Structure formats: C-alpha cells, structure tokens
Tab-separated table of C-alpha atoms in Angstrom:
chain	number	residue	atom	x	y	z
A	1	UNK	CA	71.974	122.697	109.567
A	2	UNK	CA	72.439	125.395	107.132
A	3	UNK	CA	76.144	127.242	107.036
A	4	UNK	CA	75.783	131.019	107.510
A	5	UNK	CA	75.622	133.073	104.759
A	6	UNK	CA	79.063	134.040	104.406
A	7	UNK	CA	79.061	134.279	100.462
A	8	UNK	CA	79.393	130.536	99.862
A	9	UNK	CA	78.931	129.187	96.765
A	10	UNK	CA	78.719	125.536	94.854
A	11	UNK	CA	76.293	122.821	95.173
A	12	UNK	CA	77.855	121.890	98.039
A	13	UNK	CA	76.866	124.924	99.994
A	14	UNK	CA	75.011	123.702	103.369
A	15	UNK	CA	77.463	120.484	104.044
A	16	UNK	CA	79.507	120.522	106.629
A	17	UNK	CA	83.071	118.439	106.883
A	18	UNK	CA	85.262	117.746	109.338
A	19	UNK	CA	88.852	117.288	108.173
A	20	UNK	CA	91.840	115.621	110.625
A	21	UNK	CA	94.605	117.397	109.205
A	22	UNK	CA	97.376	115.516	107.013
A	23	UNK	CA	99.016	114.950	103.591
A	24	UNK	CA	98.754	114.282	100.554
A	25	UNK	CA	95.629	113.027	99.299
A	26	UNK	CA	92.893	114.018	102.086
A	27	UNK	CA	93.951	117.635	101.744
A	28	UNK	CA	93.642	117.511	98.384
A	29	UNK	CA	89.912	115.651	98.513
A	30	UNK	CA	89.057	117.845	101.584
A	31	UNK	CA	89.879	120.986	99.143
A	32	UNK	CA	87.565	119.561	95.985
A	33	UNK	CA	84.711	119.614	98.769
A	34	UNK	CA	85.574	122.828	100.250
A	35	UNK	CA	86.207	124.157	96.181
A	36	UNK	CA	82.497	122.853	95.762
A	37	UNK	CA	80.952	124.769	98.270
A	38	UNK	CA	81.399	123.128	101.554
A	39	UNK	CA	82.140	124.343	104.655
A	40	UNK	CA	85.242	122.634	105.777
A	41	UNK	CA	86.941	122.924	108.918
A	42	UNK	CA	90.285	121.490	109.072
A	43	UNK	CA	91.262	120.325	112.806
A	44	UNK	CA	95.179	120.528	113.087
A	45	UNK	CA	97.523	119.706	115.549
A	46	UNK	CA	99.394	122.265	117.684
A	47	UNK	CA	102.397	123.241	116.188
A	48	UNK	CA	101.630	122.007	112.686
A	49	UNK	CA	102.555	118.705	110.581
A	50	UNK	CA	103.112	117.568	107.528
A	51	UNK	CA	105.187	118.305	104.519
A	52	UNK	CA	107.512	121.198	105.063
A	53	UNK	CA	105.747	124.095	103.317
A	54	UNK	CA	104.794	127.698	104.357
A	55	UNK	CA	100.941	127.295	105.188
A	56	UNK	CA	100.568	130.157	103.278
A	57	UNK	CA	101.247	128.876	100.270
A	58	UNK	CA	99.661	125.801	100.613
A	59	UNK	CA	96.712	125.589	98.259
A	60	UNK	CA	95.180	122.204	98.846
A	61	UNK	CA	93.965	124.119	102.510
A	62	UNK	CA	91.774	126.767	100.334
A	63	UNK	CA	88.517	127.819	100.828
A	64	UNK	CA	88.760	125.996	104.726
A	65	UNK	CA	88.797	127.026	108.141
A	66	UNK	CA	90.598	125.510	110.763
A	67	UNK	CA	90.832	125.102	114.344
A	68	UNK	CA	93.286	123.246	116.394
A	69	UNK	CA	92.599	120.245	119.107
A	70	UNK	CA	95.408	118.321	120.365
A	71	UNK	CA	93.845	114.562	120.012
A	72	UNK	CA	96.368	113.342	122.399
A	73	UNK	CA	95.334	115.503	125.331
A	74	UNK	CA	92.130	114.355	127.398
A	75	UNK	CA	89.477	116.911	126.444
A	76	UNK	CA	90.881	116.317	122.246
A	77	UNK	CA	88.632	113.499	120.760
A	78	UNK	CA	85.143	115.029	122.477
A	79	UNK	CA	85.786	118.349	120.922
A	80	UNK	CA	86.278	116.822	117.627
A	81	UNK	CA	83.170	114.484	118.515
A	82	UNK	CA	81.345	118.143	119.040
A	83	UNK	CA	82.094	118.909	115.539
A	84	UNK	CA	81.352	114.910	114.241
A	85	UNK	CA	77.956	115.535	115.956
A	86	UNK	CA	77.411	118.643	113.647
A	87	UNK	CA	78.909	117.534	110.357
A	88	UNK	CA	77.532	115.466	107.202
A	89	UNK	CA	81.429	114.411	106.555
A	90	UNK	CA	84.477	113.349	107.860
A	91	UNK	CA	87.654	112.778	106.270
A	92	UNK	CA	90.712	111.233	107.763
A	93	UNK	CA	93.647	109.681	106.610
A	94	UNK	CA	95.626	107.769	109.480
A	95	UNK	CA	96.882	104.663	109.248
A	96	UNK	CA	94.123	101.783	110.332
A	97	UNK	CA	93.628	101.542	114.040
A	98	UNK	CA	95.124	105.300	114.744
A	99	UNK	CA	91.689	106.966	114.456
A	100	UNK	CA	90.218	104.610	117.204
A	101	UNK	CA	93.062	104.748	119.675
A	102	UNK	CA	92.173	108.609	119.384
A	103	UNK	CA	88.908	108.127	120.613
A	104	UNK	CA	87.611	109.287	116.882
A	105	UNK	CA	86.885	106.264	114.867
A	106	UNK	CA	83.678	105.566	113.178
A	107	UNK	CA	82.149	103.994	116.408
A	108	UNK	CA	81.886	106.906	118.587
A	109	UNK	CA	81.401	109.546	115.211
A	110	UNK	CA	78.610	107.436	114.541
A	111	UNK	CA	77.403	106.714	117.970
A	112	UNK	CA	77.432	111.027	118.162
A	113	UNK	CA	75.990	111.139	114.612
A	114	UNK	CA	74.668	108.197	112.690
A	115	UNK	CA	74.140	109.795	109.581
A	116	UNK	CA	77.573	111.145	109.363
A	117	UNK	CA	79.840	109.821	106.618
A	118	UNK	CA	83.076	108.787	107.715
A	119	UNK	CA	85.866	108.870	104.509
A	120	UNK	CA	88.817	107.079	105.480
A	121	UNK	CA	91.966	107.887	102.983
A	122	UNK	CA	94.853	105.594	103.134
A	123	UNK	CA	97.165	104.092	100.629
A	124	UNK	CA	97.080	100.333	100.970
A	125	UNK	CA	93.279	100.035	102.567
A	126	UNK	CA	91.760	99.240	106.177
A	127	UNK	CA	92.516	95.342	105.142
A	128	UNK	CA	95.106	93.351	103.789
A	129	UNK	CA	98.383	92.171	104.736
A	130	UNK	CA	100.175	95.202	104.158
A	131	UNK	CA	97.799	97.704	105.531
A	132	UNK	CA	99.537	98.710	108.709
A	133	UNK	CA	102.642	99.330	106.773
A	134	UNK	CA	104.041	102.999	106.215
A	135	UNK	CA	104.319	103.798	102.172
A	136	UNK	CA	103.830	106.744	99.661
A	137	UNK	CA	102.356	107.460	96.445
A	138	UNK	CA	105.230	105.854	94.330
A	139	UNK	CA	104.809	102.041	96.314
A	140	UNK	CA	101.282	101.873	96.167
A	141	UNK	CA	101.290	102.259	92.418
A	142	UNK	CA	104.077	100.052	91.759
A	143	UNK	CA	102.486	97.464	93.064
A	144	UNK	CA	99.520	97.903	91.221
A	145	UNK	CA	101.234	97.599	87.740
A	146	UNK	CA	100.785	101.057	86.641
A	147	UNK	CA	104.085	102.320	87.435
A	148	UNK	CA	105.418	99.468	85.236
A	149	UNK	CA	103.448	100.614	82.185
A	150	UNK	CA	105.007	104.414	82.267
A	151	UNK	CA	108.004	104.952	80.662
A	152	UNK	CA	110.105	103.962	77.367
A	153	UNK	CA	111.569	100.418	77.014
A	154	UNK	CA	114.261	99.576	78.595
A	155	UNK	CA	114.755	102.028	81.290
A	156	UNK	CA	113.618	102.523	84.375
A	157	UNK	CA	109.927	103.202	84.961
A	158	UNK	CA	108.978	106.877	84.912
A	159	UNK	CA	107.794	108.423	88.442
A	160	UNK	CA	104.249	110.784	87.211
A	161	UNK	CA	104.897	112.866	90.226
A	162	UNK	CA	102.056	111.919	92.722
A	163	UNK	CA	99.284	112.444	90.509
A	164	UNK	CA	98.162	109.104	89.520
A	165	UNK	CA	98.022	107.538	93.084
A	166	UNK	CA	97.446	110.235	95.455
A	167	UNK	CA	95.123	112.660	93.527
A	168	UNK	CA	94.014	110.570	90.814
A	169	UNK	CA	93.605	106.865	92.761
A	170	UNK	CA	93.256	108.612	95.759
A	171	UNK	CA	91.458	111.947	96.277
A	172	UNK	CA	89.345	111.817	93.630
A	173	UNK	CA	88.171	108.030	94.579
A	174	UNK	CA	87.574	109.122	97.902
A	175	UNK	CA	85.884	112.147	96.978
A	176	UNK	CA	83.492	110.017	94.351
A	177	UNK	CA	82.700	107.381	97.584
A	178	UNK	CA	82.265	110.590	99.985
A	179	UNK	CA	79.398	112.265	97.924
A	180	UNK	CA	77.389	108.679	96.737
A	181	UNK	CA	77.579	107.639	100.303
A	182	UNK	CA	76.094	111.477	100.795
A	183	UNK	CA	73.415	110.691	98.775
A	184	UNK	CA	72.500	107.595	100.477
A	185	UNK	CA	72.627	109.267	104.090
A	186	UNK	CA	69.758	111.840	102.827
A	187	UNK	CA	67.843	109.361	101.216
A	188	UNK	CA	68.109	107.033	104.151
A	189	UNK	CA	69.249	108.976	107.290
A	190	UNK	CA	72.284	106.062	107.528
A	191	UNK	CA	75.812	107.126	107.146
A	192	UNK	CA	78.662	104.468	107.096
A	193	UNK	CA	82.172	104.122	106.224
A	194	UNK	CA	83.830	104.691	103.381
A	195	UNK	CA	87.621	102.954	102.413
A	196	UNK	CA	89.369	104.871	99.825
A	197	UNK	CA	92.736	102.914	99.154
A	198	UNK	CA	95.666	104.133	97.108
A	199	UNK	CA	95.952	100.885	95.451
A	200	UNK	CA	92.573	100.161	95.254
A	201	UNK	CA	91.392	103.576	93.254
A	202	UNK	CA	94.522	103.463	90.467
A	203	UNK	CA	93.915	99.822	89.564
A	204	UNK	CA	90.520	100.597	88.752
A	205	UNK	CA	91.804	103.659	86.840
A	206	UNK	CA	93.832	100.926	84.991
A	207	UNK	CA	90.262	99.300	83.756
A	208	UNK	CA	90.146	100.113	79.950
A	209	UNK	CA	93.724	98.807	79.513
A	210	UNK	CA	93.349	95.800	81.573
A	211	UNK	CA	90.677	95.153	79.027
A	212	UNK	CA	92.989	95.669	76.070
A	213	UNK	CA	95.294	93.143	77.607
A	214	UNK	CA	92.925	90.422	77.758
A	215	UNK	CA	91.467	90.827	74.428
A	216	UNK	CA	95.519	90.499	73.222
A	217	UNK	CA	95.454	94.424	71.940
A	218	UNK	CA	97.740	95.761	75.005
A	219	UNK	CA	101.506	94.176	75.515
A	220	UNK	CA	102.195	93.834	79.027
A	221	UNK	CA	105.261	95.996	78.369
A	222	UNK	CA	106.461	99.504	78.438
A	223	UNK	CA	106.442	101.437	74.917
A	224	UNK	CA	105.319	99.028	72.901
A	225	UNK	CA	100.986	99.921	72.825
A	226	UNK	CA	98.952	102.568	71.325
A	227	UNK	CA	98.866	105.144	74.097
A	228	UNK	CA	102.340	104.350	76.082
A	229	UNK	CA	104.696	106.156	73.801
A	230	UNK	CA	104.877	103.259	71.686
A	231	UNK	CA	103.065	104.449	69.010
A	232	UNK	CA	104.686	106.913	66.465
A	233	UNK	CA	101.726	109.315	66.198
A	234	UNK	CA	101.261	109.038	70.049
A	235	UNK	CA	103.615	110.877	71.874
A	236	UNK	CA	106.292	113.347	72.320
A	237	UNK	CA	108.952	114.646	70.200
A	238	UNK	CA	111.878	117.589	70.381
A	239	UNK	CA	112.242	120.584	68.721
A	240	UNK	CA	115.068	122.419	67.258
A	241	UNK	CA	115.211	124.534	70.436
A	242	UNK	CA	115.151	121.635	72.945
A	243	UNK	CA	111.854	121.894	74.011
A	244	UNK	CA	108.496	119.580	73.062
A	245	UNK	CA	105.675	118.900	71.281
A	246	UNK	CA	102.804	116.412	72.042
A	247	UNK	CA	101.405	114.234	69.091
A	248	UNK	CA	98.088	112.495	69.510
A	249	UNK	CA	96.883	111.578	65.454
A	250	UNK	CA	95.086	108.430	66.248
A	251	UNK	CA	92.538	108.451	64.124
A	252	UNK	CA	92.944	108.410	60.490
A	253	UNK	CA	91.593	111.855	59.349
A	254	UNK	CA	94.016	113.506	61.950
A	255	UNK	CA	96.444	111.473	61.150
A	256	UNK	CA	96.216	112.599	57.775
A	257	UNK	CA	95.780	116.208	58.773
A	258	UNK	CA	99.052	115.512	60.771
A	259	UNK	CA	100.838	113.994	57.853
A	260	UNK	CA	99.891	116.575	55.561
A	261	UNK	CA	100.896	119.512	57.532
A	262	UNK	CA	104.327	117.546	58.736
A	263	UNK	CA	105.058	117.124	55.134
A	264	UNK	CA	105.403	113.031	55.468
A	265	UNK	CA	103.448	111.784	52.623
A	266	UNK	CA	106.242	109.415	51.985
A	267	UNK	CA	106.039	107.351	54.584
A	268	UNK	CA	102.415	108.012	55.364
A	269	UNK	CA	101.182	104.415	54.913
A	270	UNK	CA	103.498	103.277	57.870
A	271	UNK	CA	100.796	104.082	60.287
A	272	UNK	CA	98.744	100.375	59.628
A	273	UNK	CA	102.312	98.371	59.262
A	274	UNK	CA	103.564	97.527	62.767
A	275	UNK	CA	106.922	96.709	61.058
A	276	UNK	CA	107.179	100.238	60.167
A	277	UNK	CA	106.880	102.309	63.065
A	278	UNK	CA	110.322	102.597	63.744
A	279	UNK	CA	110.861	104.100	60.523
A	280	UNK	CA	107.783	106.557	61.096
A	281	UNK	CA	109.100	107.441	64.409
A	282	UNK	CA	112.613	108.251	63.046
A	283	UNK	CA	111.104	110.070	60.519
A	284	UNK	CA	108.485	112.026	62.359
A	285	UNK	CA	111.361	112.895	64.941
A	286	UNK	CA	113.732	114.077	62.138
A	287	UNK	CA	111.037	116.583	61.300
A	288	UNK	CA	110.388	118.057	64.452
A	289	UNK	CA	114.205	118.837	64.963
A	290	UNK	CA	113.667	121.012	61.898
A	291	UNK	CA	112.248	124.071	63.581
A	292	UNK	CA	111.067	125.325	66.666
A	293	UNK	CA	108.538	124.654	69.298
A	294	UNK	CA	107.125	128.168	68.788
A	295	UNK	CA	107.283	127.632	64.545
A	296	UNK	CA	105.742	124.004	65.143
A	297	UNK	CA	102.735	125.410	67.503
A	298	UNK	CA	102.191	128.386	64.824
A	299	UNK	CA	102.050	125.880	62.084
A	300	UNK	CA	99.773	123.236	63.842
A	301	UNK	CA	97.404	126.278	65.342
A	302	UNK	CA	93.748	125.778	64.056
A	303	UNK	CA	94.339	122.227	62.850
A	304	UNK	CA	92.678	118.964	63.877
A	305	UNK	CA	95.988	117.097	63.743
A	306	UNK	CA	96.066	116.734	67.380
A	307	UNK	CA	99.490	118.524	68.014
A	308	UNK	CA	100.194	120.965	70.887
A	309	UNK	CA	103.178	122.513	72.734
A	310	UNK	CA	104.225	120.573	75.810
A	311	UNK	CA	104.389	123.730	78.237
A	312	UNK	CA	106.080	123.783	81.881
A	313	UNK	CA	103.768	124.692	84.652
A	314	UNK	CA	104.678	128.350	84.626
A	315	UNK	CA	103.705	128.524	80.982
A	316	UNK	CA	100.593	127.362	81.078
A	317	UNK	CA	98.296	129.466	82.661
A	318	UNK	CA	99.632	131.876	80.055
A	319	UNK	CA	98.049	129.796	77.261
A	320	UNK	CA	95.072	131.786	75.234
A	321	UNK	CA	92.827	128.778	75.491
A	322	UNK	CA	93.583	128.436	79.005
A	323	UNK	CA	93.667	132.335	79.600
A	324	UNK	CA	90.364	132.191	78.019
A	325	UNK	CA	88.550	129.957	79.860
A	326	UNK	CA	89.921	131.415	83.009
A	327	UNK	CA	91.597	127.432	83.745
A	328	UNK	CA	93.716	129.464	86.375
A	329	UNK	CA	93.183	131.564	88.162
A	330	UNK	CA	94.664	134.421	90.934
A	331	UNK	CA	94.054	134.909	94.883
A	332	UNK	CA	96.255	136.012	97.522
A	333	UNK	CA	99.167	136.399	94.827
A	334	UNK	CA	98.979	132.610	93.849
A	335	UNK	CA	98.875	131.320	90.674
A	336	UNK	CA	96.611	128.226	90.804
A	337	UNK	CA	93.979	126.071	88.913
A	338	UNK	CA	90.984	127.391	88.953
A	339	UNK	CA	87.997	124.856	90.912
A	340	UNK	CA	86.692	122.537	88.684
A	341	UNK	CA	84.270	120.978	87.256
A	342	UNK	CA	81.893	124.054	86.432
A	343	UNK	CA	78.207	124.311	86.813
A	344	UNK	CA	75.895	126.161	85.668
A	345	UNK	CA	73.416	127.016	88.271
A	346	UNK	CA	76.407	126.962	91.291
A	347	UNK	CA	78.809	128.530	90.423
A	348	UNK	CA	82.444	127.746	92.104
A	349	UNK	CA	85.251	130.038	92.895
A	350	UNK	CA	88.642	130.688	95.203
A	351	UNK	CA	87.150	131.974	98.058
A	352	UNK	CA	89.727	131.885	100.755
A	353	UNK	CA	92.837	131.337	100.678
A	354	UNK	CA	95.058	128.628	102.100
A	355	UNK	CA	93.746	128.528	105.531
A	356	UNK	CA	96.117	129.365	108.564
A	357	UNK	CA	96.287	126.137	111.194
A	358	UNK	CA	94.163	127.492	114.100
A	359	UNK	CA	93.249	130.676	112.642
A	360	UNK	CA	89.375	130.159	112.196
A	361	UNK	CA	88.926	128.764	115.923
A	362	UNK	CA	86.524	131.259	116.776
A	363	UNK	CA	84.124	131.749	113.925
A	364	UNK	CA	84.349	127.870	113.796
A	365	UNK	CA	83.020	127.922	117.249
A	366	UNK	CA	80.212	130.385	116.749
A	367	UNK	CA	79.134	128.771	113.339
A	368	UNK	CA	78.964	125.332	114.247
A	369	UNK	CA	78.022	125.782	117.875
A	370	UNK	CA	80.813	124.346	119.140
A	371	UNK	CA	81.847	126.784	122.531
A	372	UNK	CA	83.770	124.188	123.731
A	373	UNK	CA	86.572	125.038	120.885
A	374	UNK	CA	87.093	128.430	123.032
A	375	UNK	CA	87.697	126.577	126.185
A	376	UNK	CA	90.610	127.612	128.466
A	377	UNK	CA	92.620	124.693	127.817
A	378	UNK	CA	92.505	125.082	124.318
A	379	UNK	CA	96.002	124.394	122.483
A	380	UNK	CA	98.143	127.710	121.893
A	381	UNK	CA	98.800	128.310	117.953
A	382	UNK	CA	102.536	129.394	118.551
A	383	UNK	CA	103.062	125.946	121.443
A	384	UNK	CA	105.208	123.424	119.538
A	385	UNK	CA	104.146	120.402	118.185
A	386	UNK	CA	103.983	117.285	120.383
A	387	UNK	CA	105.028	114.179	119.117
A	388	UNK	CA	102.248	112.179	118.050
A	389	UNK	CA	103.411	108.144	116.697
A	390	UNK	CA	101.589	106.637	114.337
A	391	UNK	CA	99.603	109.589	112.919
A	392	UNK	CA	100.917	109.552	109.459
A	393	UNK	CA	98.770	110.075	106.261
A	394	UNK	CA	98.204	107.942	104.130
C-alpha cells in the first residue's frame, strides 16, 4: 500500500516500517530507512526509554513518526500486530526471546503478514553462548579483534566511539540484510528473518585485513602495519599550535608529492626500508611542529599528497569542500549530516525532524489504517514509564 503523498521522497518512498523503539544501532538503521524515503513509525513506550537525551535533539528519530503502545499491557502486542499486518519491515532490537514473550516475534508478525521482513538488531546474535548476555558496543568488538588492532603500541587499545560496532557492524549490516531480504519478499511474496549481530557485522568489516594476515603482510599487533598508525606516511602528526594533521602518502607519486612539499628529500628513500621508519617518523614529526595546522593546510591545499587538517566535529561542517557539497546540513536549528548516499533520480533530504515519542499517533492511525491506535485505553504521553525487564537494545 502506497504512503500518502505527504512530500516524501527517496527510493524508498512507498515502504512502510515498523520500529520497536530502542538504542543505539536500530535507531540509527531505522533512520537510514526513514532518510531514504520510508515511512517509519517508531512505536515507543509510555514514558520514554533509552539513553538520557532531550527527544528533541535526538537525530537518529528524523524523518519518523511515532506512536506509543505499552507492549506489556493486554491490548499492546495486537496493536503493534495491526501495524506488522500493514508494513514491509520491522526492526527490533531486544535481547533474544524478549520479542516473543511480547507477543511480537516473527511467528505471529508473520502469521499477520508473511511477506513482512522481520530485522532483528542485537549485539552478540540470536545464537551462541553468549547471546542472552547484556553488553555494548565496546565488548562486542573486543571480542572480535578489532578493538585490539586500534591504537599505538604499547598502550591501551583506543575506544572509536561506537562507530565501528554499532553503526558500522551494526546498523549498516542490518540495514544491507533489511533491503536484500526486501528484494526477495517482492520477487517472491516470502519475508523471513533477518539476524544482524554486533559481532558478526565488524568481523566481516575486518575481511581485507584478515586477508593481509594470512598472506604474512599484516602483524597481528597494534602500530606496527600499513594502515594502523604504524606506517610513517600513514597517520597523524601535531602542529606547532597543538592541533593535527592527517597523512595518507601511500603510494609513491603522493608520497613524493608529500616529500617534496614537506621538504624531506633527505630521508626520502626511507619509505621502502622497514629499518628506517622510525627515523622517517621522527623526522616527518619534527616538521610538522614547525608551523601551524592552518600554515600546513594552506601549504598542502590543491596537492595530491594526501594531507588534510584533522578537524573537531564543530569544524567540519564549516569545511569548503564539505560546505560545498552541502555534507551537512540544517533543520530545526540542528547541525547534522546530511542523508546519504545520493541519487540521482530520488532525491533524499531532512524532512522531519527528530520525532516526538507519541506525537504522530493520530496521522499514524489514519495513514496506516490502524483506528485501533486511537482507542480509549491508549497509553497517555505525559503517564510515566513502567518498568519493563529485559527490554534492552542491543
């Protein structure tokens, strides 16, 4: 069934998912859909959840509506089945068994609506012995082994915020598994069950490396490889006013570009002697403390030696490149990336902003059919939250 015109665009326009609120990493796949065009309606708890931030400025909950339906109370699980029975996707991110004791795992979504796709988001998997077990970004990639590869030698690993597991092993996993097994459903009219696992998604993202280490080009330690800071000409160095710049000369012409500019003919021919890079470091990082990050971008600007300021997050959308390309953008007063990828034919954009838990209850109801959402006993947006155990995120 077609979503109402209500100025949607994206090549997602027309699909319709159902998101049971969380954290983390469904959000933030829910909001890629919802960026591409899709209609999603967000079904949180009474009295909120979650990580202690202002809705308002939350942006993973753009461009969605949402309604609220207490799961624990009797009439909860068939008014999210109403939706199920309407929608191409679900997303959820409980920890395995929580969705059935709701009365909304993939049996009775499917039994409603077998062509639905059911995304499940968790951090160690629906299997295994540690699946049951409460964790967070930071475990899940530990155990995986690329924590241990971030980081200089001889201190502790480096934590990359939660962008590698979450978003990166996560989201975007789940979000790559929710749109094949899309695909499949049209072509075949059978949806099914998708497992996007923490661990699962950033060891694959590990793949090219793993490959490096077999054929005995990787060490299996940190700073001591081509791309982990081990590398002289890969990597980061300060400036005379404390601040960074990023070096990335691997190949030969821009490493010579890099050299030339740097004014390091001298020790040029370091770059093929392993033996040497300590010297070439030392020397590379003597430079840099010679001048400023600003006189280092101006003197690197409009070269192909790889180099470019290391910028904080309020910097950067302040960029000209960035500026240019419109990489962020503004709505509601927020600062924030811009959707991505782009296309050419669907265009994306910021449509709403982050939406308010409950807010949407009755234009959800209207749009998807679903009067049932307006019922009497529907939760109050301003009741506080009941305690629900076990109905973590990932």
């Amino acid at each position: 069934m077609a979503v109402p015109d209500k100025g949607v665009h994206g090549p997602l326009a027309g699909v319709r998912v159902v998101e049971l609120a969380g954290i983390g990493p469904g959000p933030f796949a829910a909001m890629l859909l919802a960026d591409l065009g899709a209609d999603v309606v967000r079904v949180d708890r009474p009295g909120g959840g979650g990580l202690a931030i202002d809705p308002a400025y939350d942006i993973t909950n753009r461009n969605k509506r949402s309604v609220l339906v207490d799961l624990k109370a009797p009439e909860g699980p068939a008014r999210v089945l109403d939706l199920v029975a309407r929608a191409d996707v679900l997303i959820e991110g409980y920890r395995p068994g929580v969705a059935e004791r709701l009365g909304v795992g993939p049996e009775p979504c499917h039994a409603r609506n077998p062509r639905l796709v059911y995304g499940r988001m968790t951090g160690w998997g629906q299997q295994g012995p540690l699946a049951r077990r409460a964790g967070h970004d930071i475990a899940y990639i530990a155990l995986t082994g690329t924590l241990g590869m971030i980081g200089a030698p001889g201190e502790p690993p480096t934590v990359p915020a939660n962008l590698l597991g979450d978003y990166a092993g996560g989201s975007l996993y789940l979000v790559v598994g929710v749109l094949a097994a899309l695909h499949h459903a049209r072509a075949t009219g059978a949806g099914q069950v998708v497992d996007a696992a923490i661990v699962d998604g950033t060891s694959h993202l590990s793949s090219m490396i793993r490959g490096m280490v077999a054929a005995g080009s990787w060490q299996d330690r940190r700073g001591a490889n081509l791309l982990d800071g081990g590398c002289p000409f890969y990597g980061t160095y300060e400036t005379a006013d404390g601040e960074f710049m990023a070096v990335g000369a691997l190949e030969q012409q821009f490493y010579d570009e890099f050299i030339a500019l740097i004014g390091l003919a001298d020790v040029a021919p370091a770059r093929k002697d392993l033996a040497r890079w300590g010297e070439l470091r030392e020397a590379v990082a003597a430079r840099f403390r010679t001048r400023t990050r600003a006189e280092w971008t101006a003197l690197f600007e409009g070269s192909d030696a790889c180099v470019a300021p290391v910028l904080s997050l309020g910097e950067a959308p302040h960029h000209p490149h960035l500026a240019a390309r419109g990489t962020f953008t503004e709505h509601g007063g927020i600062t924030q990336p811009a959707p991505a990828p782009r296309f050419s034919a669907t265009p994306t954009s910021v449509r709403s902003g982050p939406a308010r838990p409950g807010a949407d209850t009755a234009a959800v109801a209207h749009d998807w059919d679903v009067p049932d959402l307006l019922a009497p006993d529907a939760p109050d947006p301003a009741a506080p939250a009941p305690h629900h155990p076990g109905q973590e995120g990932a």
